[in-house]
PDB file of C-alpha atoms in Angstrom:
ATOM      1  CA  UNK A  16       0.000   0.000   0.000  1.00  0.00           C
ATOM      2  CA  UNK A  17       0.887   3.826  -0.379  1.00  0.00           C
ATOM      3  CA  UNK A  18       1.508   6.020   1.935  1.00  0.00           C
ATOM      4  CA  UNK A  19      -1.587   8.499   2.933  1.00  0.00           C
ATOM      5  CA  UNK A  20      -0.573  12.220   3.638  1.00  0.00           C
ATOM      6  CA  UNK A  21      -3.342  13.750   3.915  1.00  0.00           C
ATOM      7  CA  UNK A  22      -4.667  16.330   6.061  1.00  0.00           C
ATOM      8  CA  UNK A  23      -6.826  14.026   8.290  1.00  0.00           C
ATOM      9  CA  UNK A  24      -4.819  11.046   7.925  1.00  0.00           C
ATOM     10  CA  UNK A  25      -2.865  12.627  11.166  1.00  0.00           C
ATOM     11  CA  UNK A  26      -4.478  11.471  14.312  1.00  0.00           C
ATOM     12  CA  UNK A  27      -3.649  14.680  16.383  1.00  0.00           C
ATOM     13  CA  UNK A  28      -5.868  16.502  13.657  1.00  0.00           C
ATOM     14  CA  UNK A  29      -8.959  14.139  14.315  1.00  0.00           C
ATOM     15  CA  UNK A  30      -8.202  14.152  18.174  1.00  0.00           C
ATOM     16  CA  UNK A  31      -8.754  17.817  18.069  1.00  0.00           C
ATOM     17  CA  UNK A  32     -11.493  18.128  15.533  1.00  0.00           C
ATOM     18  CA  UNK A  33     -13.191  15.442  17.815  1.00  0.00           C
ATOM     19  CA  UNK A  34     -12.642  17.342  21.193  1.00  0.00           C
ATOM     20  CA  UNK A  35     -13.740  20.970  18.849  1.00  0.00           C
ATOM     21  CA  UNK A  36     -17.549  18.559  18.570  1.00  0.00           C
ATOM     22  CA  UNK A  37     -17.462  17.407  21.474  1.00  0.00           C
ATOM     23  CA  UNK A  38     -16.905  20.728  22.836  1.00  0.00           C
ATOM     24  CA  UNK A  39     -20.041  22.484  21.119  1.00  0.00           C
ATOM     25  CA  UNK A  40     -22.208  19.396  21.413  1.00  0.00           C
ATOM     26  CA  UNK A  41     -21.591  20.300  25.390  1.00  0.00           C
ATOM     27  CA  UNK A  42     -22.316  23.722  24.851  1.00  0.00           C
ATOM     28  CA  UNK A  43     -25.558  23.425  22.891  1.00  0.00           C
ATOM     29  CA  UNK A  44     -26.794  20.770  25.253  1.00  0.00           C
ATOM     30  CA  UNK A  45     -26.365  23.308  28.147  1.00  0.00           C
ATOM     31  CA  UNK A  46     -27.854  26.047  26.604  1.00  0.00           C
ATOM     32  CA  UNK A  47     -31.198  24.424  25.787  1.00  0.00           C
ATOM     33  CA  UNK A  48     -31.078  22.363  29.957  1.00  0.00           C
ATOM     34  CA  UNK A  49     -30.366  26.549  30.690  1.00  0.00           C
ATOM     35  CA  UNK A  50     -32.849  27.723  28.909  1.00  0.00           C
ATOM     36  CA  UNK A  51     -35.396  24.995  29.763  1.00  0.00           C
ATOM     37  CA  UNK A  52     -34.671  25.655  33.530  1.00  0.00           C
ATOM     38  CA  UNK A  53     -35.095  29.239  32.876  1.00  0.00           C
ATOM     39  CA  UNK A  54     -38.405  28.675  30.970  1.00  0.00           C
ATOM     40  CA  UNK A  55     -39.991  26.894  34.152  1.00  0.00           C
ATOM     41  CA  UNK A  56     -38.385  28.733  36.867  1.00  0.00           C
ATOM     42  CA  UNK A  57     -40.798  31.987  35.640  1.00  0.00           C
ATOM     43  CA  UNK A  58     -43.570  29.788  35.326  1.00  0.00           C
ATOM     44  CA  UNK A  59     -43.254  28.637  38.629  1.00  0.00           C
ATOM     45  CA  UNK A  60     -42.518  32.159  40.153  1.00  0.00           C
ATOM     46  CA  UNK A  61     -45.339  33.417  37.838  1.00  0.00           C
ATOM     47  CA  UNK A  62     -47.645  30.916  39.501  1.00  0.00           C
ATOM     48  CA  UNK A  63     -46.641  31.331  43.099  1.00  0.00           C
ATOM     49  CA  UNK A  64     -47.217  35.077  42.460  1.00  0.00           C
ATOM     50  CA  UNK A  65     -50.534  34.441  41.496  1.00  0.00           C
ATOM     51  CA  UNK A  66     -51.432  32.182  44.698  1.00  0.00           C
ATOM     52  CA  UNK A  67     -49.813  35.049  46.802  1.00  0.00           C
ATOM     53  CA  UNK A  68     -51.229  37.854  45.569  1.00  0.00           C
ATOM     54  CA  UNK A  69     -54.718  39.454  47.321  1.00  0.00           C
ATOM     55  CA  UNK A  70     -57.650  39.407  46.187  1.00  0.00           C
ATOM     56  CA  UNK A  71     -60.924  41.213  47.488  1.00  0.00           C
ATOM     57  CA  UNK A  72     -64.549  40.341  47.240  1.00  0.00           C
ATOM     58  CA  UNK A  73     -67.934  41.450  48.279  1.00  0.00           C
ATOM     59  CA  UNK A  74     -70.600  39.173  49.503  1.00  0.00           C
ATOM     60  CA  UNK A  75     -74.456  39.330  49.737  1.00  0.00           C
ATOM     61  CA  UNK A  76     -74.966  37.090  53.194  1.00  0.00           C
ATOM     62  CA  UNK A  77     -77.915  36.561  55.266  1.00  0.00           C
ATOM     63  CA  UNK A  78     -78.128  37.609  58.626  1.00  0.00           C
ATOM     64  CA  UNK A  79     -78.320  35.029  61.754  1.00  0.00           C
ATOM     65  CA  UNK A  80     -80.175  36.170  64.742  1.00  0.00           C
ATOM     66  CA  UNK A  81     -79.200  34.307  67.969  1.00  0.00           C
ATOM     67  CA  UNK A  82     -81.723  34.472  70.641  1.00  0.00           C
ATOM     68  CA  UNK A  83     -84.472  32.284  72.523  1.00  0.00           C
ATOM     69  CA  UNK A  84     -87.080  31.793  69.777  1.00  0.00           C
ATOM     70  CA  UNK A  85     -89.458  30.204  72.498  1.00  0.00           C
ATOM     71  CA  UNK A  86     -89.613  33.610  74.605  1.00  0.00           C
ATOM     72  CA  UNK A  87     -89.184  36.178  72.071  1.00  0.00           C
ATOM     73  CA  UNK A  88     -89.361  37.763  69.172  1.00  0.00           C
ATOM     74  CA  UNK A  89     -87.176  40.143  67.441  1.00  0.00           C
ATOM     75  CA  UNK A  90     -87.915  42.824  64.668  1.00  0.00           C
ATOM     76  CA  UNK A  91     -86.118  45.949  63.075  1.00  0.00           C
ATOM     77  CA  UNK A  92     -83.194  43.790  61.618  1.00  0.00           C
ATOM     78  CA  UNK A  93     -82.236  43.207  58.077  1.00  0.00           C
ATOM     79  CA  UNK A  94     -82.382  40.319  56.427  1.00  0.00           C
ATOM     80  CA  UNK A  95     -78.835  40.232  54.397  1.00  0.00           C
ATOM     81  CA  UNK A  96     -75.323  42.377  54.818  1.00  0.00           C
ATOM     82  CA  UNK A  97     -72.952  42.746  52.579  1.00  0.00           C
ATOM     83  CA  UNK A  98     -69.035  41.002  53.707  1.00  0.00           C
ATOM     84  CA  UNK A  99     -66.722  42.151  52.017  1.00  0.00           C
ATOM     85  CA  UNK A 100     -63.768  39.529  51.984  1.00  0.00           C
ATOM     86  CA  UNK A 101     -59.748  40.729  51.692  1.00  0.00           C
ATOM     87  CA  UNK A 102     -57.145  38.423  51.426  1.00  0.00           C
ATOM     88  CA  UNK A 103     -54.804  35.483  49.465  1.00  0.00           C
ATOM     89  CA  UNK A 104     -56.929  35.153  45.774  1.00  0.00           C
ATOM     90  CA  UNK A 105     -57.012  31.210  46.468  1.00  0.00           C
ATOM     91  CA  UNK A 106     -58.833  31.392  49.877  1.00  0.00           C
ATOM     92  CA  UNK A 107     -60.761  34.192  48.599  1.00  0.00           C
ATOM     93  CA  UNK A 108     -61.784  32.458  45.565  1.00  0.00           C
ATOM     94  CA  UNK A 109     -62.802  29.142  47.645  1.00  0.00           C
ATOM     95  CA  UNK A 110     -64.635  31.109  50.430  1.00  0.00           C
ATOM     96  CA  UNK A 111     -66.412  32.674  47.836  1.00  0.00           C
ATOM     97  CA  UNK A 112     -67.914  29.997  46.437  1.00  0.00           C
ATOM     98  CA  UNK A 113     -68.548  27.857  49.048  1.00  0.00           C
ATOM     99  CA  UNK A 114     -69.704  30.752  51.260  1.00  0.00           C
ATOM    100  CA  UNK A 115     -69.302  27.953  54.713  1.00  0.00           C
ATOM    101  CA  UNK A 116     -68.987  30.906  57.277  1.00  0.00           C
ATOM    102  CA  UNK A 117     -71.447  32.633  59.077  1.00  0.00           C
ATOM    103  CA  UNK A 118     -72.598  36.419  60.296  1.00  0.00           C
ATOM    104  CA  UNK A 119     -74.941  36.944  62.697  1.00  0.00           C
ATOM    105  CA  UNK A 120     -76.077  39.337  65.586  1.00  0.00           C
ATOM    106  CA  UNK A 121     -75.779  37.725  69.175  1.00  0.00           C
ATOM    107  CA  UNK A 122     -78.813  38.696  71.256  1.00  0.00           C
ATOM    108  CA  UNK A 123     -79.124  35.501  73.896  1.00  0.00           C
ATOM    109  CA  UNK A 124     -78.204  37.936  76.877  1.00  0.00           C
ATOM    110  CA  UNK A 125     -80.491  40.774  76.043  1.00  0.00           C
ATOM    111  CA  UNK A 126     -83.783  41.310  77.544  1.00  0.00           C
ATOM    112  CA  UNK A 127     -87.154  42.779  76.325  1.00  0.00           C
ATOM    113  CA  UNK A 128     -86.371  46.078  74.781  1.00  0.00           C
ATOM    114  CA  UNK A 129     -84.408  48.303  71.800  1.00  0.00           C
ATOM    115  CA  UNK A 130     -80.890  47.560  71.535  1.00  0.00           C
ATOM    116  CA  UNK A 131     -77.976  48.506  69.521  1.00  0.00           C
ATOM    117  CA  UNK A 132     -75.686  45.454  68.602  1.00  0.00           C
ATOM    118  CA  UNK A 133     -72.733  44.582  66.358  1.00  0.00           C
ATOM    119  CA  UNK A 134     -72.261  42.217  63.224  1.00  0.00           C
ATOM    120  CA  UNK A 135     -69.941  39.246  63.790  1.00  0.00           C
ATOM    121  CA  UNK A 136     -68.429  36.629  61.440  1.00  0.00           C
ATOM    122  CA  UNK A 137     -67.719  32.976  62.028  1.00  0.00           C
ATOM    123  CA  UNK A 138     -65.866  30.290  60.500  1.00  0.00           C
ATOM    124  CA  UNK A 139     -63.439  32.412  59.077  1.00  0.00           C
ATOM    125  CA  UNK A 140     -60.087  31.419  57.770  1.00  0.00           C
ATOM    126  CA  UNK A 141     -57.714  33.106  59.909  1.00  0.00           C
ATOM    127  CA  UNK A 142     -55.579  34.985  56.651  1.00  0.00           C
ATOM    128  CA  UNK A 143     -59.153  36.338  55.555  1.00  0.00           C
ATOM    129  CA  UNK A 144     -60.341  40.199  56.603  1.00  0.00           C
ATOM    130  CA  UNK A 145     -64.112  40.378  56.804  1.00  0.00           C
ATOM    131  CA  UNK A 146     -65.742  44.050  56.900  1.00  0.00           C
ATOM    132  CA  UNK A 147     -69.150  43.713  57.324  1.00  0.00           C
ATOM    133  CA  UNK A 148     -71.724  46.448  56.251  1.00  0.00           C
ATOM    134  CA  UNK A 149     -73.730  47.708  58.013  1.00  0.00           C
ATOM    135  CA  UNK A 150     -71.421  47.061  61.016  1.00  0.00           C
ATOM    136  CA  UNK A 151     -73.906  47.888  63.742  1.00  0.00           C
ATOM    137  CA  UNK A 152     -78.369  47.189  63.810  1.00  0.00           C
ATOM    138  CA  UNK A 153     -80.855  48.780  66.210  1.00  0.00           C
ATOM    139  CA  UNK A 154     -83.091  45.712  66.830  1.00  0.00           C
ATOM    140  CA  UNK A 155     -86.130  45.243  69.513  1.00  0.00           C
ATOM    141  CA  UNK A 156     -86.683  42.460  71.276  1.00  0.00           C
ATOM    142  CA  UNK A 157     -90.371  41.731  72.726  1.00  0.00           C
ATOM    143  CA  UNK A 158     -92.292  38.982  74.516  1.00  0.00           C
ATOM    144  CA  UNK A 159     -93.217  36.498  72.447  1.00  0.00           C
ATOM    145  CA  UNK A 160     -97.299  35.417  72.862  1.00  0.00           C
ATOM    146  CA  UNK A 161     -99.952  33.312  71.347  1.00  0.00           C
ATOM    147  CA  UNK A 162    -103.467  33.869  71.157  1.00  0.00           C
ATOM    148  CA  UNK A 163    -106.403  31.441  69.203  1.00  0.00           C
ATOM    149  CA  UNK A 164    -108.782  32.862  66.813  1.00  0.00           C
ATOM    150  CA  UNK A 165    -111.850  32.179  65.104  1.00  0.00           C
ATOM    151  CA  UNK A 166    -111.549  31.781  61.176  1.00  0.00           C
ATOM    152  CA  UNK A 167    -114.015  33.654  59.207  1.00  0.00           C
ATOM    153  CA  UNK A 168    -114.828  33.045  55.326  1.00  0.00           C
ATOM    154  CA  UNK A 169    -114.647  36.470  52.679  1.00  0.00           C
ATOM    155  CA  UNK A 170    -116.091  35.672  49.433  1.00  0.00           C
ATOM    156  CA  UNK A 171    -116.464  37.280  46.411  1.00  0.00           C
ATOM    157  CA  UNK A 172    -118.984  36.156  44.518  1.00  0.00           C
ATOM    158  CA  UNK A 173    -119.409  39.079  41.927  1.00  0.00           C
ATOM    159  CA  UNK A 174    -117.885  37.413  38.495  1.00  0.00           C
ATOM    160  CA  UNK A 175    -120.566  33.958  39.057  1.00  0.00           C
ATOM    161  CA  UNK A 176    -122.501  33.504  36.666  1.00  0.00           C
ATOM    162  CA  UNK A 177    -126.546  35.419  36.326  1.00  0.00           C
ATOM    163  CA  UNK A 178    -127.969  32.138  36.878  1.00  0.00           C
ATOM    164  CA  UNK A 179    -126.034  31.033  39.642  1.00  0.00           C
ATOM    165  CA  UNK A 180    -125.721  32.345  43.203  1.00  0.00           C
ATOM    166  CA  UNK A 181    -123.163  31.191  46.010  1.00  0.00           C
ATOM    167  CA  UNK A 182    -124.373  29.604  49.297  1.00  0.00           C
ATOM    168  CA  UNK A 183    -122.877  29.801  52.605  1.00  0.00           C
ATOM    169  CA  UNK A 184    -118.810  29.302  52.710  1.00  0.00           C
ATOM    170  CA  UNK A 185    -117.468  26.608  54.651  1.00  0.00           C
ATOM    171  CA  UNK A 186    -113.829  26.076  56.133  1.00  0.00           C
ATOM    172  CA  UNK A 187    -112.663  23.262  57.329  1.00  0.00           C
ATOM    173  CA  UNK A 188    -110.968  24.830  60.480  1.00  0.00           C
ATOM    174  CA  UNK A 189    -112.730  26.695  62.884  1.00  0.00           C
ATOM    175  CA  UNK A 190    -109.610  28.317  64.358  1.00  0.00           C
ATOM    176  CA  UNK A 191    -106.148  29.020  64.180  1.00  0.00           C
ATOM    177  CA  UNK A 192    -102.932  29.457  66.587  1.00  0.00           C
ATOM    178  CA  UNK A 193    -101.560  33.331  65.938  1.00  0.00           C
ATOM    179  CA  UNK A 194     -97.771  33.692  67.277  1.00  0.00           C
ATOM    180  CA  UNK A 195     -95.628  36.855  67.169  1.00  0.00           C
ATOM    181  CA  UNK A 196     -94.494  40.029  69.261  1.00  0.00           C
ATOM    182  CA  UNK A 197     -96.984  40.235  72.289  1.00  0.00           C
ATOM    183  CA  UNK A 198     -97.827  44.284  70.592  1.00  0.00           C
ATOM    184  CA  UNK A 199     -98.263  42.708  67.197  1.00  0.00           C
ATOM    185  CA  UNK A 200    -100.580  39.736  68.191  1.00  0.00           C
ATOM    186  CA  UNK A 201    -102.807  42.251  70.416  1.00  0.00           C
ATOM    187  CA  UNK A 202    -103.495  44.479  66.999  1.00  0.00           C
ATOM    188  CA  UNK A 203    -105.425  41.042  65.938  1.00  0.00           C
ATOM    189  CA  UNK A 204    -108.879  41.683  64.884  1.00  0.00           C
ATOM    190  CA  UNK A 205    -109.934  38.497  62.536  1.00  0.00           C
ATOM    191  CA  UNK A 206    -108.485  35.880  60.825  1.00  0.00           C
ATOM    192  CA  UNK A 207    -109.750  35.859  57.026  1.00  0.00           C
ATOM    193  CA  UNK A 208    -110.039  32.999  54.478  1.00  0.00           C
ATOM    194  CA  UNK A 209    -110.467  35.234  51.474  1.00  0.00           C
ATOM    195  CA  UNK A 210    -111.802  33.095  48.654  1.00  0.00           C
ATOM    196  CA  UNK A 211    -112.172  34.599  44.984  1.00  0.00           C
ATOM    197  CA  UNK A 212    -115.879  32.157  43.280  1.00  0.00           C
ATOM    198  CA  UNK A 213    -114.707  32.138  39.383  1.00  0.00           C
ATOM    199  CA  UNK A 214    -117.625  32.645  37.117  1.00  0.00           C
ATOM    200  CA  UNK A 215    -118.134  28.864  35.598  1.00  0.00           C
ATOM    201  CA  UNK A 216    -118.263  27.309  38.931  1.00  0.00           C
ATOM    202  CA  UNK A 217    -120.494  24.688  39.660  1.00  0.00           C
ATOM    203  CA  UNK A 218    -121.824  22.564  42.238  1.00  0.00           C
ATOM    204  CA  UNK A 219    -119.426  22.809  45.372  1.00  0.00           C
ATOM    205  CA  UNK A 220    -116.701  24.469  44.942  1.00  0.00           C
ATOM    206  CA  UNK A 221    -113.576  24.147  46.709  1.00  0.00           C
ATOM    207  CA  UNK A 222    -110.462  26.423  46.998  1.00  0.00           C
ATOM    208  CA  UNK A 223    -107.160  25.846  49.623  1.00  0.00           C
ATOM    209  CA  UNK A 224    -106.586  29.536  50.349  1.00  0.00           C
ATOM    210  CA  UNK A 225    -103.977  31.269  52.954  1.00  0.00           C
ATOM    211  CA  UNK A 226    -105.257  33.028  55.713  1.00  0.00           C
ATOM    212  CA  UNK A 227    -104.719  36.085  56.812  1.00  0.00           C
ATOM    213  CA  UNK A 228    -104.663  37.624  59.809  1.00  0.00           C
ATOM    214  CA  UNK A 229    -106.177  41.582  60.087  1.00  0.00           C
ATOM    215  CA  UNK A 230    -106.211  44.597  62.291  1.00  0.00           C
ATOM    216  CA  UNK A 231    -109.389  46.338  62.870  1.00  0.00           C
ATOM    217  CA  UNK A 232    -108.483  48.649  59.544  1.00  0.00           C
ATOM    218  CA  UNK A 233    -107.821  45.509  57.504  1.00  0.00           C
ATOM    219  CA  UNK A 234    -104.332  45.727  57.347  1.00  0.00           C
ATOM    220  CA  UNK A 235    -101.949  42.722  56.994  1.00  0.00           C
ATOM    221  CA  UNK A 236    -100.108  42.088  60.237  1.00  0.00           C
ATOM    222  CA  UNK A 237     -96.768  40.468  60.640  1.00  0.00           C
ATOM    223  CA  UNK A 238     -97.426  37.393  62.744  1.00  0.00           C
ATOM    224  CA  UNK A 239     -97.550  33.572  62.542  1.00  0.00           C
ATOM    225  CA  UNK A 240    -100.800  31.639  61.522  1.00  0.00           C
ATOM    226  CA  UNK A 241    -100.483  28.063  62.429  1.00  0.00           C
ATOM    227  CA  UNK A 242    -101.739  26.200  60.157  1.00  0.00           C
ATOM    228  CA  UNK A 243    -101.390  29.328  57.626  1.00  0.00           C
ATOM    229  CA  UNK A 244    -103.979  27.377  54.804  1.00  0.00           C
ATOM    230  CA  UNK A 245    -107.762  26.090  55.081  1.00  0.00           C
ATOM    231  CA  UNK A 246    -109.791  24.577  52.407  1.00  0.00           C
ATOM    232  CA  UNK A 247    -113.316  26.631  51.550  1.00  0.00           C
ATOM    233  CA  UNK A 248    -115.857  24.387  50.415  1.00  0.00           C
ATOM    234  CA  UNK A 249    -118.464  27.243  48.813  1.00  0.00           C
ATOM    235  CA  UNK A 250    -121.949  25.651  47.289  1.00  0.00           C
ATOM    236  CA  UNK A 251    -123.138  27.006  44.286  1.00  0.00           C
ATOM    237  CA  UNK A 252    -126.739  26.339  43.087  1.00  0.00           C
ATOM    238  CA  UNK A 253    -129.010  27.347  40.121  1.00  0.00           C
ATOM    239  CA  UNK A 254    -131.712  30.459  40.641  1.00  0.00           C
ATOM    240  CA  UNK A 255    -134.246  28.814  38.793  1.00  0.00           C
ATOM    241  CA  UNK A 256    -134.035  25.645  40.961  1.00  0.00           C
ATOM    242  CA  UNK A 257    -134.186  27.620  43.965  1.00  0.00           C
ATOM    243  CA  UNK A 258    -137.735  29.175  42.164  1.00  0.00           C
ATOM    244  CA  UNK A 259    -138.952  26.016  41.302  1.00  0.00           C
ATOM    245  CA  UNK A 260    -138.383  24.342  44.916  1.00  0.00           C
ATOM    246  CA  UNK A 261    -140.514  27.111  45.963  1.00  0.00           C
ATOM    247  CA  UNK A 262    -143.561  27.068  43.947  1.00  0.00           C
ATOM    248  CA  UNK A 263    -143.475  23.659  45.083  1.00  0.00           C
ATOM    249  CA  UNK A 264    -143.477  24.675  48.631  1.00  0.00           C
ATOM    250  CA  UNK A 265    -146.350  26.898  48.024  1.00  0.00           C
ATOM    251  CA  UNK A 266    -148.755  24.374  45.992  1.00  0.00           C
ATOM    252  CA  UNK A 267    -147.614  21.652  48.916  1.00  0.00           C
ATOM    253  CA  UNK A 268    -148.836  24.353  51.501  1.00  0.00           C
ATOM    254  CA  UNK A 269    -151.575  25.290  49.148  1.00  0.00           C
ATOM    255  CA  UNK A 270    -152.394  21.487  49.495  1.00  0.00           C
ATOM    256  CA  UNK A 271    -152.162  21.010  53.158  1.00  0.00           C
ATOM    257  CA  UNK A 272    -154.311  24.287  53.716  1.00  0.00           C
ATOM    258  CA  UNK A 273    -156.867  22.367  51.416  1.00  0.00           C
ATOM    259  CA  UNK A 274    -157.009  19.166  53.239  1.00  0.00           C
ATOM    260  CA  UNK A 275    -157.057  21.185  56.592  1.00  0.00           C
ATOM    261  CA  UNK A 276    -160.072  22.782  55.865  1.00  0.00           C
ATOM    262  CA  UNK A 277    -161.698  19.543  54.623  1.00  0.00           C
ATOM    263  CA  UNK A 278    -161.139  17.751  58.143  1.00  0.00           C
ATOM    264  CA  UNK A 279    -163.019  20.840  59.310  1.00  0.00           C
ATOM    265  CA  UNK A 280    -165.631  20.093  57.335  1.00  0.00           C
ATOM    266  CA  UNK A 281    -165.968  17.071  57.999  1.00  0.00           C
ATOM    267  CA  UNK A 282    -165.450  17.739  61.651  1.00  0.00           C
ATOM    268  CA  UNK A 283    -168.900  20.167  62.189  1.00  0.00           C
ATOM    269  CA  UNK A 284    -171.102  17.518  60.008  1.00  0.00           C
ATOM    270  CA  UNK A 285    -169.931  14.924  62.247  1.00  0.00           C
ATOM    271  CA  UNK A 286    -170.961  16.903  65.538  1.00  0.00           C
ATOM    272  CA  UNK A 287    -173.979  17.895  63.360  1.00  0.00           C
ATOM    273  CA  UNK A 288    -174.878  14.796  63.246  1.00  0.00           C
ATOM    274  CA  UNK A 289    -174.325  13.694  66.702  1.00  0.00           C
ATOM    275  CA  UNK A 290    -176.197  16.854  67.795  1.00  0.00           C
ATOM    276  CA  UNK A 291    -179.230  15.240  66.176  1.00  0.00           C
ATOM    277  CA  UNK A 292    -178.407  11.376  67.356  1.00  0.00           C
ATOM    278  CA  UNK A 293    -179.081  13.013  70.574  1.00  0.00           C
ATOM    279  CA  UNK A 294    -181.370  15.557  69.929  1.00  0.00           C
ATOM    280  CA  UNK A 295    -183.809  12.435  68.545  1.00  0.00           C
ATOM    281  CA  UNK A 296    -182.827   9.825  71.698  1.00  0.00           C
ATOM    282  CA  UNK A 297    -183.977  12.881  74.430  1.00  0.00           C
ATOM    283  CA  UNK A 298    -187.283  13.440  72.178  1.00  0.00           C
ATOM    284  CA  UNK A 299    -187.880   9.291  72.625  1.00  0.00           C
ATOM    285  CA  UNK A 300    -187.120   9.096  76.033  1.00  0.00           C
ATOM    286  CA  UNK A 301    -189.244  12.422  76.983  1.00  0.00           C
ATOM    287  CA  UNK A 302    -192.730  10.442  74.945  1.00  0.00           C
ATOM    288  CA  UNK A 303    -191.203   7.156  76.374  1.00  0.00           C
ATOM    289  CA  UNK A 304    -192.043   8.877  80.018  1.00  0.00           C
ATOM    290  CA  UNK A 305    -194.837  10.533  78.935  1.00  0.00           C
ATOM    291  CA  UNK A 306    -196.813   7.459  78.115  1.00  0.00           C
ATOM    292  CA  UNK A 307    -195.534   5.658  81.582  1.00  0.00           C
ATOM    293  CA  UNK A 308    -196.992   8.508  83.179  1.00  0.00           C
ATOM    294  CA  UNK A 309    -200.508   8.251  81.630  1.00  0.00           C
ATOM    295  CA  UNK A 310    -200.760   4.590  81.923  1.00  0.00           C
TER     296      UNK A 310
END
């Protein structure tokens, strides 16, 4: 064989182009783990900003009242505040949704009376800042009582039909159990089933209606009706068979005034004719003793 002398035929030349690869190969490969490490390490700190950073919110809650039910009864207080929640966007985002806390008013060691109170929150996470609004309610508290009272029926009856008319209403409670503030329950006049006959009703008609329970004005009054529904049971009959039962009453008293005066009749022949029975035995028994006598 010949002898090769060319350029790359010298091993110290493909030594050092090898190590010159080798070299960049290293170098590329860093860059991208670099660059991949860099990639992820903002995602990460872009991320834990986003878990960090606060967040507020503002909440439509309803309000809790805390006091014995069985001995009073409170008025004057709102039914919903607004919360307005401050604090990490996660917790704020899951409190949020689940809304599992509470706000409420603690009244169990006030009396009778008007008091001013303030709005608390419970159930809280402790990196959470609640401001409540209103912050403060004027509220009275007053005896609670219970009374009975008589149900009566209110019907309107003006849309029936011409040829119909509505009898007398029944309900099938005769009272009810009113509960509420003792100044409230004493403004109780009636309790009213108000029942509204539609114009093709027939026969009996029946209606569940909620009662009401008035002042002596008629105004609505804000206590409890126990049990708050009855069911009206309202008869509705024809006109003309209502004129027709009548004539009949009349011809059957026409009837009975007939046969009255017959047995009358009858009566005055019959002593008639024992006015004569007797009036002919005395006239035999006077000749009877007249012809005693002579003999």
């Amino acid at each position: 064989m010949g002898k090769n002398n060319g350029f790359f035929s010298h091993k110290w030349v493909m030594r050092l182009a090898s190590l010159v690869l080798a070299i960049l190969l290293f170098a590329y490969v860093n860059g991208s783990k670099n660059g991949f490490l860099r990639q992820n390490t903002r995602n990460n700190n872009s991320e834990s900003s986003a878990l960090m950073s606060d967040k507020s919110v503002t909440l439509k809650m309803p309000l809790d009242i805390t006091v014995d039910n069985s001995k009073y009864v409170v008025t004057g207080y709102p039914q919903y505040v607004k919360v307005r929640l401050n604090g990490p966007s996660a917790l704020v985002t899951t409190t949020s949704n689940t809304q599992n806390f509470k706000v409420y008013a603690d009244l169990s060691k006030l009396g009778p009376g008007k008091h001013r109170v303030p709005i608390k929150t419970s159930g809280l996470n402790s990196e959470l800042k609640a401001t409540v609004a209103p912050r403060n309610i004027t509220v009275q508290i007053q005896p609670r009582r219970t009374v009975n009272v008589k149900v009566s029926v209110r019907l309107n009856a003006r849309n029936l039909d011409d040829g119909y008319q509505a009898g007398r209403p029944r309900a099938d409670i005769d009272s009810v159990q009113v509960t509420g503030a003792q100044d409230e329950v004493r403004r109780v006049n009636r309790v009213v089933a108000y029942v509204v006959v539609p114009r093709d009703a027939k026969g009996n008609f029946q209606r569940q209606v909620t009662l009401q329970a008035l002042d002596r004005n008629g105004q609505i009054l804000n206590v409890v009706i126990w049990p708050a529904t009855t069911n009206v049971t309202v008869p509705i009959s024809s006109k003309n068979s209502d004129s027709s039962s009548s004539q009949s009453d009349s011809a059957s008293s026409s009837a009975d005034s007939s046969s009255d005066d017959s047995l009358a009749k009858k009566r005055v022949q019959t002593q008639s004719s024992s006015s004569s029975i007797s009036s002919d035995t005395n006239s035999n028994s006077e000749s009877a003793a007249t012809s005693s006598s002579q003999s």
